[in-house]
């Protein structure tokens, strides 16, 4: 199982995303969204997280 976390500070307007308590890999799809205001992409977050986690599960052969 992959743990996906979305940490947002509304006072600093900063957002941090982690997968299994680690930052996303370089060139990960979520990387481009982290710098944007959360309100602009929060509706896309479930799909982004699903895509990222599904790819990781495929690579680890958990789904095979």
Backbone as XML, in Angstrom:
<?xml version="1.0"?>
<chain id="A" units="angstrom">
  <residue number="1" name="UNK">
    <atom name="N" x="0.844" y="-1.175" z="0.000"/>
    <atom name="CA" x="0.000" y="0.000" z="0.000"/>
    <atom name="C" x="0.892" y="1.242" z="0.000"/>
  </residue>
  <residue number="2" name="UNK">
    <atom name="N" x="0.471" y="2.243" z="-0.698"/>
    <atom name="CA" x="1.201" y="3.504" z="-0.761"/>
    <atom name="C" x="0.438" y="4.550" z="0.034"/>
  </residue>
  <residue number="3" name="UNK">
    <atom name="N" x="1.163" y="5.258" z="0.877"/>
    <atom name="CA" x="0.555" y="6.316" z="1.685"/>
    <atom name="C" x="0.795" y="7.649" z="0.973"/>
  </residue>
  <residue number="4" name="UNK">
    <atom name="N" x="-0.261" y="8.340" z="0.609"/>
    <atom name="CA" x="-0.164" y="9.649" z="-0.046"/>
    <atom name="C" x="-0.606" y="10.717" z="0.943"/>
  </residue>
  <residue number="5" name="UNK">
    <atom name="N" x="0.228" y="11.749" z="1.107"/>
    <atom name="CA" x="-0.072" y="12.834" z="2.039"/>
    <atom name="C" x="-0.091" y="14.172" z="1.306"/>
  </residue>
  <residue number="6" name="UNK">
    <atom name="N" x="-1.015" y="14.996" z="1.678"/>
    <atom name="CA" x="-1.118" y="16.359" z="1.165"/>
    <atom name="C" x="-1.090" y="17.274" z="2.386"/>
  </residue>
  <residue number="7" name="UNK">
    <atom name="N" x="-0.017" y="18.023" z="2.532"/>
    <atom name="CA" x="0.166" y="18.901" z="3.687"/>
    <atom name="C" x="0.078" y="20.337" z="3.200"/>
  </residue>
  <residue number="8" name="UNK">
    <atom name="N" x="-0.895" y="21.077" z="3.738"/>
    <atom name="CA" x="-1.111" y="22.446" z="3.277"/>
    <atom name="C" x="-1.104" y="23.402" z="4.464"/>
  </residue>
  <residue number="9" name="UNK">
    <atom name="N" x="-0.394" y="24.502" z="4.320"/>
    <atom name="CA" x="-0.381" y="25.554" z="5.327"/>
    <atom name="C" x="-1.127" y="26.747" z="4.737"/>
  </residue>
  <residue number="10" name="UNK">
    <atom name="N" x="-2.344" y="27.009" z="5.190"/>
    <atom name="CA" x="-3.135" y="28.090" z="4.604"/>
    <atom name="C" x="-2.598" y="29.485" z="4.918"/>
  </residue>
  <residue number="11" name="UNK">
    <atom name="N" x="-1.798" y="29.600" z="5.955"/>
    <atom name="CA" x="-1.241" y="30.904" z="6.311"/>
    <atom name="C" x="-0.058" y="31.273" z="5.422"/>
  </residue>
  <residue number="12" name="UNK">
    <atom name="N" x="0.764" y="30.292" z="5.103"/>
    <atom name="CA" x="1.908" y="30.533" z="4.223"/>
    <atom name="C" x="1.595" y="30.208" z="2.765"/>
  </residue>
  <residue number="13" name="UNK">
    <atom name="N" x="0.420" y="29.641" z="2.544"/>
    <atom name="CA" x="0.004" y="29.196" z="1.201"/>
    <atom name="C" x="1.033" y="28.250" z="0.591"/>
  </residue>
  <residue number="14" name="UNK">
    <atom name="N" x="1.511" y="27.319" z="1.416"/>
    <atom name="CA" x="2.464" y="26.336" z="0.922"/>
    <atom name="C" x="1.822" y="24.952" z="0.966"/>
  </residue>
  <residue number="15" name="UNK">
    <atom name="N" x="2.188" y="24.138" z="0.008"/>
    <atom name="CA" x="1.651" y="22.792" z="-0.093"/>
    <atom name="C" x="2.808" y="21.829" z="-0.282"/>
  </residue>
  <residue number="16" name="UNK">
    <atom name="N" x="2.743" y="20.730" z="0.425"/>
    <atom name="CA" x="3.773" y="19.699" z="0.308"/>
    <atom name="C" x="3.067" y="18.365" z="0.073"/>
  </residue>
  <residue number="17" name="UNK">
    <atom name="N" x="3.593" y="17.602" z="-0.852"/>
    <atom name="CA" x="3.026" y="16.298" z="-1.165"/>
    <atom name="C" x="4.098" y="15.253" z="-0.878"/>
  </residue>
  <residue number="18" name="UNK">
    <atom name="N" x="3.678" y="14.159" z="-0.258"/>
    <atom name="CA" x="4.593" y="13.065" z="0.044"/>
    <atom name="C" x="3.930" y="11.737" z="-0.309"/>
  </residue>
  <residue number="19" name="UNK">
    <atom name="N" x="4.748" y="10.818" z="-0.751"/>
    <atom name="CA" x="4.319" y="9.445" z="-0.991"/>
    <atom name="C" x="5.207" y="8.555" z="-0.144"/>
  </residue>
  <residue number="20" name="UNK">
    <atom name="N" x="4.595" y="7.795" z="0.752"/>
    <atom name="CA" x="5.339" y="6.967" z="1.702"/>
    <atom name="C" x="6.366" y="7.794" z="2.471"/>
  </residue>
  <residue number="21" name="UNK">
    <atom name="N" x="5.946" y="8.969" z="2.898"/>
    <atom name="CA" x="6.750" y="9.901" z="3.693"/>
    <atom name="C" x="7.993" y="10.406" z="2.961"/>
  </residue>
  <residue number="22" name="UNK">
    <atom name="N" x="7.987" y="10.358" z="1.631"/>
    <atom name="CA" x="9.098" y="10.863" z="0.828"/>
    <atom name="C" x="8.563" y="11.841" z="-0.205"/>
  </residue>
  <residue number="23" name="UNK">
    <atom name="N" x="9.397" y="12.806" z="-0.551"/>
    <atom name="CA" x="9.017" y="13.780" z="-1.582"/>
    <atom name="C" x="8.859" y="13.057" z="-2.921"/>
  </residue>
  <residue number="24" name="UNK">
    <atom name="N" x="8.004" y="13.581" z="-3.800"/>
    <atom name="CA" x="7.845" y="12.956" z="-5.124"/>
    <atom name="C" x="9.161" y="12.980" z="-5.899"/>
  </residue>
  <residue number="25" name="UNK">
    <atom name="N" x="9.301" y="12.036" z="-6.777"/>
    <atom name="CA" x="10.515" y="11.966" z="-7.597"/>
    <atom name="C" x="10.545" y="13.131" z="-8.581"/>
  </residue>
  <residue number="26" name="UNK">
    <atom name="N" x="11.728" y="13.449" z="-9.039"/>
    <atom name="CA" x="11.903" y="14.521" z="-10.016"/>
    <atom name="C" x="11.120" y="14.169" z="-11.279"/>
  </residue>
  <residue number="27" name="UNK">
    <atom name="N" x="10.477" y="15.174" z="-11.859"/>
    <atom name="CA" x="9.646" y="15.051" z="-13.062"/>
    <atom name="C" x="8.353" y="14.280" z="-12.822"/>
  </residue>
  <residue number="28" name="UNK">
    <atom name="N" x="7.985" y="14.101" z="-11.579"/>
    <atom name="CA" x="6.700" y="13.484" z="-11.250"/>
    <atom name="C" x="5.599" y="14.490" z="-11.595"/>
  </residue>
  <residue number="29" name="UNK">
    <atom name="N" x="4.454" y="14.014" z="-12.014"/>
    <atom name="CA" x="3.356" y="14.895" z="-12.422"/>
    <atom name="C" x="2.962" y="15.871" z="-11.311"/>
  </residue>
  <residue number="30" name="UNK">
    <atom name="N" x="3.022" y="15.437" z="-10.074"/>
    <atom name="CA" x="2.598" y="16.276" z="-8.951"/>
    <atom name="C" x="3.549" y="17.449" z="-8.737"/>
  </residue>
  <residue number="31" name="UNK">
    <atom name="N" x="4.785" y="17.316" z="-9.174"/>
    <atom name="CA" x="5.795" y="18.351" z="-8.968"/>
    <atom name="C" x="5.359" y="19.703" z="-9.551"/>
  </residue>
  <residue number="32" name="UNK">
    <atom name="N" x="4.727" y="19.682" z="-10.689"/>
    <atom name="CA" x="4.322" y="20.937" z="-11.315"/>
    <atom name="C" x="3.170" y="21.611" z="-10.559"/>
  </residue>
  <residue number="33" name="UNK">
    <atom name="N" x="2.390" y="20.832" z="-9.832"/>
    <atom name="CA" x="1.261" y="21.392" z="-9.097"/>
    <atom name="C" x="1.653" y="21.959" z="-7.735"/>
  </residue>
  <residue number="34" name="UNK">
    <atom name="N" x="2.708" y="21.450" z="-7.127"/>
    <atom name="CA" x="3.097" y="21.882" z="-5.787"/>
    <atom name="C" x="3.366" y="23.379" z="-5.698"/>
  </residue>
  <residue number="35" name="UNK">
    <atom name="N" x="3.831" y="23.964" z="-6.758"/>
    <atom name="CA" x="4.162" y="25.392" z="-6.757"/>
    <atom name="C" x="2.940" y="26.280" z="-7.013"/>
  </residue>
  <residue number="36" name="UNK">
    <atom name="N" x="1.842" y="25.664" z="-7.429"/>
    <atom name="CA" x="0.610" y="26.407" z="-7.713"/>
    <atom name="C" x="-0.240" y="26.490" z="-6.443"/>
  </residue>
  <residue number="37" name="UNK">
    <atom name="N" x="-1.115" y="27.494" z="-6.352"/>
    <atom name="CA" x="-2.038" y="27.548" z="-5.215"/>
    <atom name="C" x="-2.909" y="26.286" z="-5.179"/>
  </residue>
  <residue number="38" name="UNK">
    <atom name="N" x="-3.093" y="25.757" z="-3.986"/>
    <atom name="CA" x="-3.858" y="24.519" z="-3.826"/>
    <atom name="C" x="-5.262" y="24.632" z="-4.398"/>
  </residue>
  <residue number="39" name="UNK">
    <atom name="N" x="-5.890" y="25.790" z="-4.241"/>
    <atom name="CA" x="-7.263" y="25.956" z="-4.730"/>
    <atom name="C" x="-7.371" y="25.769" z="-6.240"/>
  </residue>
  <residue number="40" name="UNK">
    <atom name="N" x="-6.246" y="25.931" z="-6.960"/>
    <atom name="CA" x="-6.258" y="25.776" z="-8.414"/>
    <atom name="C" x="-6.206" y="24.317" z="-8.868"/>
  </residue>
  <residue number="41" name="UNK">
    <atom name="N" x="-5.757" y="23.418" z="-8.002"/>
    <atom name="CA" x="-5.621" y="22.037" z="-8.438"/>
    <atom name="C" x="-6.167" y="21.002" z="-7.458"/>
  </residue>
  <residue number="42" name="UNK">
    <atom name="N" x="-6.767" y="21.425" z="-6.378"/>
    <atom name="CA" x="-7.255" y="20.460" z="-5.388"/>
    <atom name="C" x="-8.294" y="19.509" z="-5.982"/>
  </residue>
  <residue number="43" name="UNK">
    <atom name="N" x="-9.069" y="19.955" z="-6.931"/>
    <atom name="CA" x="-10.072" y="19.077" z="-7.547"/>
    <atom name="C" x="-9.417" y="17.981" z="-8.404"/>
  </residue>
  <residue number="44" name="UNK">
    <atom name="N" x="-8.178" y="18.195" z="-8.817"/>
    <atom name="CA" x="-7.459" y="17.198" z="-9.615"/>
    <atom name="C" x="-6.642" y="16.248" z="-8.739"/>
  </residue>
  <residue number="45" name="UNK">
    <atom name="N" x="-6.484" y="16.559" z="-7.461"/>
    <atom name="CA" x="-5.614" y="15.792" z="-6.563"/>
    <atom name="C" x="-5.933" y="14.298" z="-6.519"/>
  </residue>
  <residue number="46" name="UNK">
    <atom name="N" x="-7.191" y="13.890" z="-6.380"/>
    <atom name="CA" x="-7.447" y="12.441" z="-6.336"/>
    <atom name="C" x="-6.943" y="11.709" z="-7.586"/>
  </residue>
  <residue number="47" name="UNK">
    <atom name="N" x="-7.151" y="12.286" z="-8.746"/>
    <atom name="CA" x="-6.679" y="11.664" z="-9.983"/>
    <atom name="C" x="-5.165" y="11.630" z="-10.070"/>
  </residue>
  <residue number="48" name="UNK">
    <atom name="N" x="-4.520" y="12.703" z="-9.640"/>
    <atom name="CA" x="-3.061" y="12.776" z="-9.661"/>
    <atom name="C" x="-2.488" y="11.733" z="-8.707"/>
  </residue>
  <residue number="49" name="UNK">
    <atom name="N" x="-3.046" y="11.654" z="-7.501"/>
    <atom name="CA" x="-2.566" y="10.683" z="-6.525"/>
    <atom name="C" x="-2.807" y="9.263" z="-7.029"/>
  </residue>
  <residue number="50" name="UNK">
    <atom name="N" x="-3.963" y="9.018" z="-7.604"/>
    <atom name="CA" x="-4.279" y="7.680" z="-8.108"/>
    <atom name="C" x="-3.288" y="7.286" z="-9.196"/>
  </residue>
  <residue number="51" name="UNK">
    <atom name="N" x="-3.049" y="8.189" z="-10.153"/>
    <atom name="CA" x="-2.112" y="7.896" z="-11.239"/>
    <atom name="C" x="-0.729" y="7.585" z="-10.691"/>
  </residue>
  <residue number="52" name="UNK">
    <atom name="N" x="-0.263" y="8.412" z="-9.757"/>
    <atom name="CA" x="1.075" y="8.235" z="-9.188"/>
    <atom name="C" x="1.167" y="6.913" z="-8.428"/>
  </residue>
  <residue number="53" name="UNK">
    <atom name="N" x="0.178" y="6.604" z="-7.634"/>
    <atom name="CA" x="0.206" y="5.378" z="-6.838"/>
    <atom name="C" x="0.025" y="4.142" z="-7.709"/>
  </residue>
  <residue number="54" name="UNK">
    <atom name="N" x="-0.828" y="4.230" z="-8.721"/>
    <atom name="CA" x="-1.061" y="3.089" z="-9.610"/>
    <atom name="C" x="0.217" y="2.744" z="-10.364"/>
  </residue>
  <residue number="55" name="UNK">
    <atom name="N" x="0.946" y="3.744" z="-10.846"/>
    <atom name="CA" x="2.204" y="3.508" z="-11.558"/>
    <atom name="C" x="3.212" y="2.853" z="-10.627"/>
  </residue>
  <residue number="56" name="UNK">
    <atom name="N" x="3.303" y="3.323" z="-9.392"/>
    <atom name="CA" x="4.235" y="2.744" z="-8.428"/>
    <atom name="C" x="3.876" y="1.286" z="-8.134"/>
  </residue>
  <residue number="57" name="UNK">
    <atom name="N" x="2.599" y="0.988" z="-8.013"/>
    <atom name="CA" x="2.181" y="-0.391" z="-7.757"/>
    <atom name="C" x="2.486" y="-1.294" z="-8.942"/>
  </residue>
  <residue number="58" name="UNK">
    <atom name="N" x="2.299" y="-0.785" z="-10.159"/>
    <atom name="CA" x="2.622" y="-1.568" z="-11.351"/>
    <atom name="C" x="4.105" y="-1.891" z="-11.391"/>
  </residue>
  <residue number="59" name="UNK">
    <atom name="N" x="4.946" y="-0.908" z="-11.103"/>
    <atom name="CA" x="6.388" y="-1.100" z="-11.145"/>
    <atom name="C" x="6.858" y="-2.094" z="-10.092"/>
  </residue>
  <residue number="60" name="UNK">
    <atom name="N" x="6.187" y="-2.141" z="-8.976"/>
    <atom name="CA" x="6.589" y="-3.056" z="-7.914"/>
    <atom name="C" x="5.957" y="-4.448" z="-8.095"/>
  </residue>
  <residue number="61" name="UNK">
    <atom name="N" x="5.198" y="-4.622" z="-9.158"/>
    <atom name="CA" x="4.544" y="-5.892" z="-9.491"/>
    <atom name="C" x="3.519" y="-6.329" z="-8.458"/>
  </residue>
  <residue number="62" name="UNK">
    <atom name="N" x="3.008" y="-5.405" z="-7.692"/>
    <atom name="CA" x="1.983" y="-5.751" z="-6.720"/>
    <atom name="C" x="0.678" y="-6.090" z="-7.433"/>
  </residue>
  <residue number="63" name="UNK">
    <atom name="N" x="0.437" y="-5.453" z="-8.570"/>
    <atom name="CA" x="-0.821" y="-5.671" z="-9.282"/>
    <atom name="C" x="-0.775" y="-6.920" z="-10.177"/>
  </residue>
  <residue number="64" name="UNK">
    <atom name="N" x="0.384" y="-7.534" z="-10.323"/>
    <atom name="CA" x="0.497" y="-8.706" z="-11.216"/>
    <atom name="C" x="0.005" y="-9.966" z="-10.557"/>
  </residue>
</chain>
